[in-house]
Coordinates of N, CA and C in Angstrom, one line a residue:
X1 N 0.9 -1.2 0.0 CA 0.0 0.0 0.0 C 0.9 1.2 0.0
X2 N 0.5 2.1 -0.8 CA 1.4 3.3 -0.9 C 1.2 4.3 0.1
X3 N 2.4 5.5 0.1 CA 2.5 6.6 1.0 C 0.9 7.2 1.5
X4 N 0.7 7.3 0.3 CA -0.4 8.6 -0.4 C -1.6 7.3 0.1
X5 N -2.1 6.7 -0.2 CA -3.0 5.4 0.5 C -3.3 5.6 1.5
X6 N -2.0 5.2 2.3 CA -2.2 5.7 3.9 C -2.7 7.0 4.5
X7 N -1.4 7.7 3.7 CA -2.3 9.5 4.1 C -3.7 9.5 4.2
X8 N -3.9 9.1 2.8 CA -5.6 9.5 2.6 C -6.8 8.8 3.4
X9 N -6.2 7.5 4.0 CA -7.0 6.6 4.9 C -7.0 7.3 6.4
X10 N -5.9 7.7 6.5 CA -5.7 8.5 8.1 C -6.5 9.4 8.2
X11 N -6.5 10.4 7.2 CA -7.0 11.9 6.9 C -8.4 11.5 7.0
X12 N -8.7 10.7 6.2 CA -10.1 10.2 6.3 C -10.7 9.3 7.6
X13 N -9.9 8.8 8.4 CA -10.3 8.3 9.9 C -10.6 9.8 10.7
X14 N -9.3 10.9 10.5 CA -9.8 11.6 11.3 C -10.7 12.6 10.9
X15 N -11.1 13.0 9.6 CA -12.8 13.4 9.5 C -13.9 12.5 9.9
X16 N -13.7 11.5 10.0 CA -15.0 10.4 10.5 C -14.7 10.8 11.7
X17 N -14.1 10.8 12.5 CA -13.7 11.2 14.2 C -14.1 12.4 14.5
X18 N -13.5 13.5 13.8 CA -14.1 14.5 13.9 C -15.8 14.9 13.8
X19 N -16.4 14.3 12.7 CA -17.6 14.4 12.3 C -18.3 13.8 13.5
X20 N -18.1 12.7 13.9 CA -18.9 12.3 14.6 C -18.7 13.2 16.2
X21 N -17.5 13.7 16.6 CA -17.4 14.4 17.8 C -18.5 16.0 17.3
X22 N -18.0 16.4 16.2 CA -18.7 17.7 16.3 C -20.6 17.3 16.7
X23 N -21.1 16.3 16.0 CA -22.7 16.0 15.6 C -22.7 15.6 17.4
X24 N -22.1 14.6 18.2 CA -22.3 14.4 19.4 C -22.4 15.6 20.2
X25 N -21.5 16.8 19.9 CA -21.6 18.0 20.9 C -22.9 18.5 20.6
X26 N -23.0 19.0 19.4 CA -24.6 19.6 18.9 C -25.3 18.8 19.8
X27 N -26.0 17.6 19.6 CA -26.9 16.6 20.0 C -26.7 17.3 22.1
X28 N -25.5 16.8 22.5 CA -25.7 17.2 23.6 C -26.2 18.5 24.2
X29 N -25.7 19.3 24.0 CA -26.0 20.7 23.7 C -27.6 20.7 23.9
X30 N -28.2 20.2 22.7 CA -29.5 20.5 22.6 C -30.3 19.9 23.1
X31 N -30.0 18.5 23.5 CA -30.7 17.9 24.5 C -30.8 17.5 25.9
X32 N -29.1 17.6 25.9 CA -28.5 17.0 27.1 C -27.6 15.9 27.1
X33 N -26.4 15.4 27.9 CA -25.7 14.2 27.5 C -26.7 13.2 28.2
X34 N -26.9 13.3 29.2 CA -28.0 12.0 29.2 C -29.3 11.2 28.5
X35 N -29.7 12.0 28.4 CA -31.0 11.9 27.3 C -30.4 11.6 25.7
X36 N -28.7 11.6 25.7 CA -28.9 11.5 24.2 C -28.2 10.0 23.9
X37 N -28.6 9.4 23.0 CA -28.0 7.8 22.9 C -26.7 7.7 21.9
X38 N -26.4 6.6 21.7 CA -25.3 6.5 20.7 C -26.1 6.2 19.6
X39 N -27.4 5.7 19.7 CA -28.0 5.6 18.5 C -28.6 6.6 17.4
X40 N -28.8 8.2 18.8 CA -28.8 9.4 17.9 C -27.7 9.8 17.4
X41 N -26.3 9.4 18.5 CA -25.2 10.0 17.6 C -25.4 9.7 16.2
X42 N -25.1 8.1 16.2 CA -24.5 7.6 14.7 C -25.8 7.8 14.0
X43 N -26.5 8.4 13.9 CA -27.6 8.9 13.1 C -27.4 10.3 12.4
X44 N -27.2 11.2 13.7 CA -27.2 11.9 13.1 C -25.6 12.3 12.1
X45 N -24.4 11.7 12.4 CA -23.2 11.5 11.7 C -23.0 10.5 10.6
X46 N -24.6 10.0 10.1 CA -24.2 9.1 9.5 C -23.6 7.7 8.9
X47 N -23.2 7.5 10.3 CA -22.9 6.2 10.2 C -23.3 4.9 11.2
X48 N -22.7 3.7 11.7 CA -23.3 2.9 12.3 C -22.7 3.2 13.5
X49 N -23.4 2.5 14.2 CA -23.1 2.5 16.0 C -21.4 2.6 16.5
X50 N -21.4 1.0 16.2 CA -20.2 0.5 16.2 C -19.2 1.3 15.6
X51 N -19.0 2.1 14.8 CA -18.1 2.9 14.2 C -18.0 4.3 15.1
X52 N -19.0 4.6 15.9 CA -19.0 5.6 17.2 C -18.1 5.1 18.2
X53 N -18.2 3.5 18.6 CA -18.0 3.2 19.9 C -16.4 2.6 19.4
X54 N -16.1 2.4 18.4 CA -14.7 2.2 17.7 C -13.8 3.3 17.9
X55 N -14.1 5.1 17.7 CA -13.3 5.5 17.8 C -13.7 6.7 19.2
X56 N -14.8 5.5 19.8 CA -15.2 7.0 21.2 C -15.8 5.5 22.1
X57 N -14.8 4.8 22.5 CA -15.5 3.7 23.6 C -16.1 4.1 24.6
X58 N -16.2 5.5 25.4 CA -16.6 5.5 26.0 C -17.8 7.0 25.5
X59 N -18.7 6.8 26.4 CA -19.9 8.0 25.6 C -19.2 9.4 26.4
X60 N -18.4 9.2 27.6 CA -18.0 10.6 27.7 C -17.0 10.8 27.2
X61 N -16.3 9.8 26.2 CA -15.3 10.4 25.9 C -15.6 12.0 24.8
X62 N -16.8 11.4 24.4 CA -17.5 11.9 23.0 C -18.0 13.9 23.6
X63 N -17.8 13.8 24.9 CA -18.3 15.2 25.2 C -16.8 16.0 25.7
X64 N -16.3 14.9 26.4 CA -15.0 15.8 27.2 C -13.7 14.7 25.6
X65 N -14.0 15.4 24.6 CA -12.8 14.5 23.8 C -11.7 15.4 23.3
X66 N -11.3 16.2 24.7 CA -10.1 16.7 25.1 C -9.3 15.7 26.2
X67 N -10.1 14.2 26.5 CA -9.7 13.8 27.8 C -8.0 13.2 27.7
X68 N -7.7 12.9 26.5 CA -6.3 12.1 26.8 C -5.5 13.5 26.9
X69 N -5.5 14.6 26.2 CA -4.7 15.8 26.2 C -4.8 16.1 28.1
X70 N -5.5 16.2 27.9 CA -6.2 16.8 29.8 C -5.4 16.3 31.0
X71 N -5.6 14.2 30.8 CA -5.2 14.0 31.6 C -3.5 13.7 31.7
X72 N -3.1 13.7 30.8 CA -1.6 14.4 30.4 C -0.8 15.0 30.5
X73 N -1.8 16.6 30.6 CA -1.1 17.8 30.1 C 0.0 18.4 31.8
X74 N -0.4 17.8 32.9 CA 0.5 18.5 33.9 C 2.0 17.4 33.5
X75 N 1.6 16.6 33.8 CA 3.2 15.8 33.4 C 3.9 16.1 31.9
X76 N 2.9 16.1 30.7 CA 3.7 16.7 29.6 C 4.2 17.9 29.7
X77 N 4.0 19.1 30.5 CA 4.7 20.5 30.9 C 5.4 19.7 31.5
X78 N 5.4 19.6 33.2 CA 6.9 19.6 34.0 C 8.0 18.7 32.8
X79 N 7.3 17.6 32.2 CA 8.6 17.3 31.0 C 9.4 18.1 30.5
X80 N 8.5 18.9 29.6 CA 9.2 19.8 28.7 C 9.7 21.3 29.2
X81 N 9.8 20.9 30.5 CA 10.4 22.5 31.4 C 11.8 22.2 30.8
X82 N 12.6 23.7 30.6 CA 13.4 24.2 29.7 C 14.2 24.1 31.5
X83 N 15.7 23.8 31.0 CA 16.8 23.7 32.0 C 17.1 25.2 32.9
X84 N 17.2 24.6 34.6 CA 16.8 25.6 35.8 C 15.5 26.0 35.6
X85 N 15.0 25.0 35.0 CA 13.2 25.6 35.9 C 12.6 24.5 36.7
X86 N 12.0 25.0 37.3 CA 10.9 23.8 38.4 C 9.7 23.5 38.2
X87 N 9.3 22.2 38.8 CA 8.2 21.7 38.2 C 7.1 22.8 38.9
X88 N 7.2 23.8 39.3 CA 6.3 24.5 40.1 C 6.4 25.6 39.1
X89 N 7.8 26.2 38.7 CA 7.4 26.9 37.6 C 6.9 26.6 36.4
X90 N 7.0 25.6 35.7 CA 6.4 25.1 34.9 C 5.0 24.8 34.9
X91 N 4.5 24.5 35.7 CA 3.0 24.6 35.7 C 2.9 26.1 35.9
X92 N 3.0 26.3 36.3 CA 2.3 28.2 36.3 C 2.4 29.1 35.0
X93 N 3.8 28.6 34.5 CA 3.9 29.2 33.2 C 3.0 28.9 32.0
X94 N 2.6 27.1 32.2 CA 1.8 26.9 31.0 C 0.5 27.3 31.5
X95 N 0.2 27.4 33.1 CA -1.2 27.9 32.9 C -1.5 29.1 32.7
X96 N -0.7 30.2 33.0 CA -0.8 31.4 32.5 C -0.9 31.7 30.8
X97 N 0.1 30.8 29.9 CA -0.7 31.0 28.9 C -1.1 30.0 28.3
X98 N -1.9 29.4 28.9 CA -3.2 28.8 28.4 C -4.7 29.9 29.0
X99 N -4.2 30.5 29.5 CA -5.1 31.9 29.9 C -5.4 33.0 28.9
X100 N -4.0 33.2 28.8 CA -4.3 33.7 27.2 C -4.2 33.8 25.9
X101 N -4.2 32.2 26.0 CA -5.1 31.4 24.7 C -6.5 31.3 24.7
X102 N -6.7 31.2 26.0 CA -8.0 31.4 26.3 C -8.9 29.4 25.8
X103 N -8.1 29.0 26.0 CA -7.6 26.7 26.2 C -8.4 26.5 27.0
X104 N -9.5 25.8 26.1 CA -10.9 24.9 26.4 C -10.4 23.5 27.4
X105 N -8.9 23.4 27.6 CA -8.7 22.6 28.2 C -8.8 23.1 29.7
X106 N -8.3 24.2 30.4 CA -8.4 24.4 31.0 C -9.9 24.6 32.0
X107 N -10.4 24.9 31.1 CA -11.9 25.6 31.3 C -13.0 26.6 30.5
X108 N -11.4 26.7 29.6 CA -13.0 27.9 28.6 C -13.5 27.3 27.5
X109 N -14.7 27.0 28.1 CA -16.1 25.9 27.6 C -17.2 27.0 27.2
X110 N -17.4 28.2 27.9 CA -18.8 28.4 27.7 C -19.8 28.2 28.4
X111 N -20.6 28.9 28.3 CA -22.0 28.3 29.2 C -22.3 27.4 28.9
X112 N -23.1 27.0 27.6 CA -23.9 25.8 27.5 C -22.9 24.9 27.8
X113 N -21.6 24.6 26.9 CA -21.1 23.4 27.5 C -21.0 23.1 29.1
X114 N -20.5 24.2 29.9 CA -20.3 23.9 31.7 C -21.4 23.4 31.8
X115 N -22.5 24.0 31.6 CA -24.0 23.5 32.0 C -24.5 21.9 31.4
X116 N -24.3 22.0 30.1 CA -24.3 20.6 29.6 C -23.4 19.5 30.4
X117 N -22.2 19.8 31.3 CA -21.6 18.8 31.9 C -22.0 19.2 33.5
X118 N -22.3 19.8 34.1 CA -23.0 20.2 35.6 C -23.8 19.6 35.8
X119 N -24.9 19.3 34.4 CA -26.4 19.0 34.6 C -26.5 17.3 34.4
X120 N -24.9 17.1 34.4 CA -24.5 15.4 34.1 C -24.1 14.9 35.0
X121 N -24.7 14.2 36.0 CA -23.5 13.6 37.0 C -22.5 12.3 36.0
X122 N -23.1 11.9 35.2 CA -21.7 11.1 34.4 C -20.9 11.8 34.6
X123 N -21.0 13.0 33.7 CA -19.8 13.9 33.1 C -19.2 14.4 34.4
X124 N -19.8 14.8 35.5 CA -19.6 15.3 36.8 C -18.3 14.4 37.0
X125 N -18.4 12.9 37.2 CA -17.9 12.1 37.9 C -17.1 11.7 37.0
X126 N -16.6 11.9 35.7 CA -16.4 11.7 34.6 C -14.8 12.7 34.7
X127 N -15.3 13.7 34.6 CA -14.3 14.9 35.2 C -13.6 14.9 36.2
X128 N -13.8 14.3 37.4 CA -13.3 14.2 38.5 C -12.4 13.2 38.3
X129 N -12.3 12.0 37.6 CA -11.6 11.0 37.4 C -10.6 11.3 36.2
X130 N -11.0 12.0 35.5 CA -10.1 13.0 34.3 C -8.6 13.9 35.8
X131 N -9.5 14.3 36.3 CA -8.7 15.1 37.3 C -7.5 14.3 38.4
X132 N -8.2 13.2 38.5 CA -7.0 12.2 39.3 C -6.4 11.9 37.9
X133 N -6.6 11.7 37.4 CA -5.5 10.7 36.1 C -4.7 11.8 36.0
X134 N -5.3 12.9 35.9 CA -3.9 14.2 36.0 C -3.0 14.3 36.7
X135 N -3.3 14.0 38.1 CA -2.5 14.1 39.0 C -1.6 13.0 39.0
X136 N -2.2 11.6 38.9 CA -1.2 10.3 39.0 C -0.6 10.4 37.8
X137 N -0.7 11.1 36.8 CA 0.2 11.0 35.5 C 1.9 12.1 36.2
X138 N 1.3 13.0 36.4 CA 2.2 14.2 36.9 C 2.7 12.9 38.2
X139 N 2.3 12.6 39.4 CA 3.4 12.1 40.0 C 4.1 10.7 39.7
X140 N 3.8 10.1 38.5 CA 4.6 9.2 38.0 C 5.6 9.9 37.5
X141 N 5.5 10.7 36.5 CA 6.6 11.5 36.1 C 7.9 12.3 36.9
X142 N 7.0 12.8 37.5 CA 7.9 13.1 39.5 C 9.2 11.6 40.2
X143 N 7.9 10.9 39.8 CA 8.9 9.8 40.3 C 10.1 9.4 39.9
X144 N 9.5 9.0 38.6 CA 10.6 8.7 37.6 C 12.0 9.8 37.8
X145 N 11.5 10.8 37.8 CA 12.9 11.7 38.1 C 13.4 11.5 39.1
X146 N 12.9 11.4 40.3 CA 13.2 11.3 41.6 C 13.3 10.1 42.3
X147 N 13.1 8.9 41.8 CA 13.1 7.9 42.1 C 13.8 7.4 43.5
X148 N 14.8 7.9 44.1 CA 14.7 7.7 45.6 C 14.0 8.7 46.5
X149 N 13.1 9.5 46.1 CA 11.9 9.9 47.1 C 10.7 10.1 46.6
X150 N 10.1 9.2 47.0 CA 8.8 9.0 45.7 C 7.6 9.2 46.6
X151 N 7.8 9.5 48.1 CA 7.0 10.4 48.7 C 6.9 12.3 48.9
X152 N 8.2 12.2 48.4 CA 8.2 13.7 48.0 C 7.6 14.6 46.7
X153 N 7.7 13.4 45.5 CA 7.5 13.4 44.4 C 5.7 13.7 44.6
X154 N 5.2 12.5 45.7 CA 4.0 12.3 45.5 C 3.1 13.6 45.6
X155 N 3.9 14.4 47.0 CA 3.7 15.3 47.7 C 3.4 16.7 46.8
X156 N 4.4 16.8 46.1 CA 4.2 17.9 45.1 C 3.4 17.5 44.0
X157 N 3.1 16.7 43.4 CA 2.0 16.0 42.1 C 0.9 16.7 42.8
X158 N 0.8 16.3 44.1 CA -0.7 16.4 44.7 C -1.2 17.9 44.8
X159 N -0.1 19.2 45.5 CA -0.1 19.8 45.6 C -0.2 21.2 44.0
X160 N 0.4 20.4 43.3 CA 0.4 21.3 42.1 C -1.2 20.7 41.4
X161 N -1.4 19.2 41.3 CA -3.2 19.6 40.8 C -3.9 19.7 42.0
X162 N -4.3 20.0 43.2 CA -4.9 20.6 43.9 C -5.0 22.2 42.8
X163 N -3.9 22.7 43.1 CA -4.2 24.4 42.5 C -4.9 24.7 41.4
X164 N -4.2 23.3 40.4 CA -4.8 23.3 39.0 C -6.4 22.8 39.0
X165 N -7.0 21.8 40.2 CA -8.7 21.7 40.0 C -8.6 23.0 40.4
X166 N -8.4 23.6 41.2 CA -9.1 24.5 41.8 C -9.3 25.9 41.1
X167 N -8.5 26.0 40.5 CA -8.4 26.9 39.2 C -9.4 26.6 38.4
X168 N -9.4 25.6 37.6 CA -10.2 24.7 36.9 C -11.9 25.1 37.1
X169 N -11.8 24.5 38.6 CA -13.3 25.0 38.9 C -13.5 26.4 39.2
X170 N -12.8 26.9 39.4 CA -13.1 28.9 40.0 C -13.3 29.3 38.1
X171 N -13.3 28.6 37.1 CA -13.4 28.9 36.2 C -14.3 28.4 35.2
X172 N -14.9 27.2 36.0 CA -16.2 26.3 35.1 C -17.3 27.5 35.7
X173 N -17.0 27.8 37.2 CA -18.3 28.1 38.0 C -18.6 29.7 37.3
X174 N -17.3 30.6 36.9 CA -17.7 31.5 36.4 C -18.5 31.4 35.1
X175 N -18.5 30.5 34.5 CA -18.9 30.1 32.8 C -20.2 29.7 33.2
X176 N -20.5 29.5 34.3 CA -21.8 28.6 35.1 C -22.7 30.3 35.3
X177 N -21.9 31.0 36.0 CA -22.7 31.9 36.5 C -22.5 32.8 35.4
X178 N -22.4 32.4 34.0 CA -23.0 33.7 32.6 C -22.0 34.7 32.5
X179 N -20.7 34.8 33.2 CA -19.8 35.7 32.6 C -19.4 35.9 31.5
X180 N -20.0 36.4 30.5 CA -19.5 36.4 28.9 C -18.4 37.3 28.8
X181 N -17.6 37.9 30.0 CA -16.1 38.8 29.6 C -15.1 37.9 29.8
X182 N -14.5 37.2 28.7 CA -13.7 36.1 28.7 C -12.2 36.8 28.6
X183 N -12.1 38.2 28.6 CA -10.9 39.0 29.3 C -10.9 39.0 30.7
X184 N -12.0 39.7 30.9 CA -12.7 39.7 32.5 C -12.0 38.4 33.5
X185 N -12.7 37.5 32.7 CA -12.1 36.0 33.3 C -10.7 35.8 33.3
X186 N -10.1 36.0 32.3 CA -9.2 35.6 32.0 C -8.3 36.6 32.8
X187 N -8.5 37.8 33.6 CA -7.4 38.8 34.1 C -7.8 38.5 36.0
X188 N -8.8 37.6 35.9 CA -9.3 37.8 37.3 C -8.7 35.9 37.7
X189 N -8.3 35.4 36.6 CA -8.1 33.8 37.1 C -6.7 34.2 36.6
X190 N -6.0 35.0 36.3 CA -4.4 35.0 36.2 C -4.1 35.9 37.6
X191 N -4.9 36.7 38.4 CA -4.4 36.9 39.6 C -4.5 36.2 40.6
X192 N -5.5 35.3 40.8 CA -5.9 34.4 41.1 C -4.9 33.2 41.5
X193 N -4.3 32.5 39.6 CA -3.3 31.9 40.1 C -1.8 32.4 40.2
X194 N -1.8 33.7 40.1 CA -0.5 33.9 40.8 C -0.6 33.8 42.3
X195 N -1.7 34.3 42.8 CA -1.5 34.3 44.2 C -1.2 32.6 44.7
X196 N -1.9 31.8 44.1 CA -2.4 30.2 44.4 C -0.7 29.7 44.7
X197 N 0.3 30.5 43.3 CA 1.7 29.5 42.4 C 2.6 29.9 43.6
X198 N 2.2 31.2 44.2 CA 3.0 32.1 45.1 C 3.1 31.2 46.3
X199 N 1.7 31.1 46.5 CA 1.1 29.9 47.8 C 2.3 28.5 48.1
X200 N 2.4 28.5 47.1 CA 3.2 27.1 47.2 C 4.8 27.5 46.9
X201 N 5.1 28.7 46.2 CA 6.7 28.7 45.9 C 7.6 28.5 47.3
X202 N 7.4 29.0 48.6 CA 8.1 28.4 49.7 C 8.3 27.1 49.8
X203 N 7.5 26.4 49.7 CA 7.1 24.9 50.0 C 8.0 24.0 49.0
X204 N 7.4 24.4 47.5 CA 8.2 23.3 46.3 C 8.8 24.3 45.0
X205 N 8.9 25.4 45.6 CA 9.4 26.5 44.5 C 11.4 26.0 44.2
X206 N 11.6 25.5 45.0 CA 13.2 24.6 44.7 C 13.0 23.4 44.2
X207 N 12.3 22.6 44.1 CA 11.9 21.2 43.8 C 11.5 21.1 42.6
X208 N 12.4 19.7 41.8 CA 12.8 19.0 40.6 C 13.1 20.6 39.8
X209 N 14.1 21.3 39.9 CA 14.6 22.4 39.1 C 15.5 21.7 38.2
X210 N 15.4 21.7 37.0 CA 16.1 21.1 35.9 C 17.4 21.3 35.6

C-alpha cells in the first residue's frame, strides 16, 4: 500500500472522528448528555453505532474529547520544562498562557457546554476521574525523576493539581454563572493563580529544578 493510501486513509479516519465528535456536541447541547444515545449520535453522523463506539469507547469520551490531552497535560509541561526551571514553575507558566489562549482545556467551555456537563452527574464524575489521572500521570513523572523519594514526588504531584482543579473549577463556576467577559475571566483567574503559584513557591518552589 502506498505513501499517499495511507495518508488518505488516516485523513479520512480523522474526518470520521471528527464528524462524529462535532454531531455528538450539537446533540448534547441540545438535549442534554444524558438523554442522548449512541443511536442518535450515529444517526445523526451518518454512520453505524459501532463505528461511534470504535473510535469514542466510551460516551464521555465523546463530550469531554479533550480527555487524553487533559489527563496528560501536567506531566507533559513539568517534562518539557526548559533547563533551571521547576516543576512549580512550569506549571504556572503553562497555565498562564493557556489563559491567554484562552484553552478549552483548562476551562474555557462556555456556558452551554459547563451547563451541559454540571447537569450530568456522568460527566460530573467523569471529570473528577479526568482530574485524578492528572494528577497520577504528573506524579509518576515526578517519580521517575526522583526515584529515591517518591514520597516527595507524590507530595508535590498532589499539591500542584490541587491548585490546578481548583483553578479549573473557579473557572467552570464563572462560565456557570453567565460571565460572557472572557478577558474579565481571564485577568481575574491570572491573579488568582499567581496568588495560588506564590502559595506554594516556599514549600516546592526549589523542587525537581532542571
Amino acid at each position: 500500500m502506498s505513501t499517499d493510501t495511507l495518508g488518505l486513509r488516516e485523513q479520512k479516519k480523522r474526518e470520521t472522528r471528527q464528524a462524529i465528535s462535532d454531531h455528538a456536541t450539537q446533540l448534547f447541547l441540545e438535549r442534554g448528555f444524558d438523554r442522548t444515545t449512541i443511536a442518535d449520535i450515529a444517526a445523526a453522523a451518518r454512520v453505524a453505532k459501532m463505528t461511534v463506539t470504535n473510535y469514542f469507547p466510551r460516551k464521555e469520551d465523546l463530550a469531554l474529547d479533550h480527555h487524553e490531552e487533559f489527563a496528560a497535560g501536567l506531566a507533559e509541561t513539568v517534562a518539557r520544562r526548559p533547563a533551571g526551571e521547576s516543576a512549580l514553575g512550569a506549571v504556572r507558566g503553562a497555565y498562564l498562557a493557556a489563559l491567554e489562549r484562552r484553552d478549552p482545556v483548562i476551562g474555557f467551555t462556555g456556558l452551554d457546554f459547563a451547563r451541559m456537563i454540571a447537569d450530568s452527574p456522568t460527566l460530573v464524575a467523569r471529570l473528577r476521574d479526568l482530574h485524578d489521572q492528572r494528577e497520577e500521570a504528573l506524579a509518576r513523572h515526578l517519580v521517575q525523576e526522583a526515584p529515591g523519594d517518591p514520597v516527595a514526588a507524590r507530595a508535590v504531584a498532589a499539591q500542584l493539581a490541587a491548585a490546578d482543579r481548583l483553578l479549573f473549577r473557579e473557572l467552570q463556576a464563572r462560565m456557570l454563572a453567565g460571565e460572557a467577559d472572557e478577558d474579565g475571566i481571564a485577568a481575574t483567574l491570572g491573579e488568582m493563580a499567581r496568588r495560588v503559584f506564590d502559595l506554594l513557591e516556599p514549600a516546592i518552589g526549589e523542587y525537581a529544578i532542571r
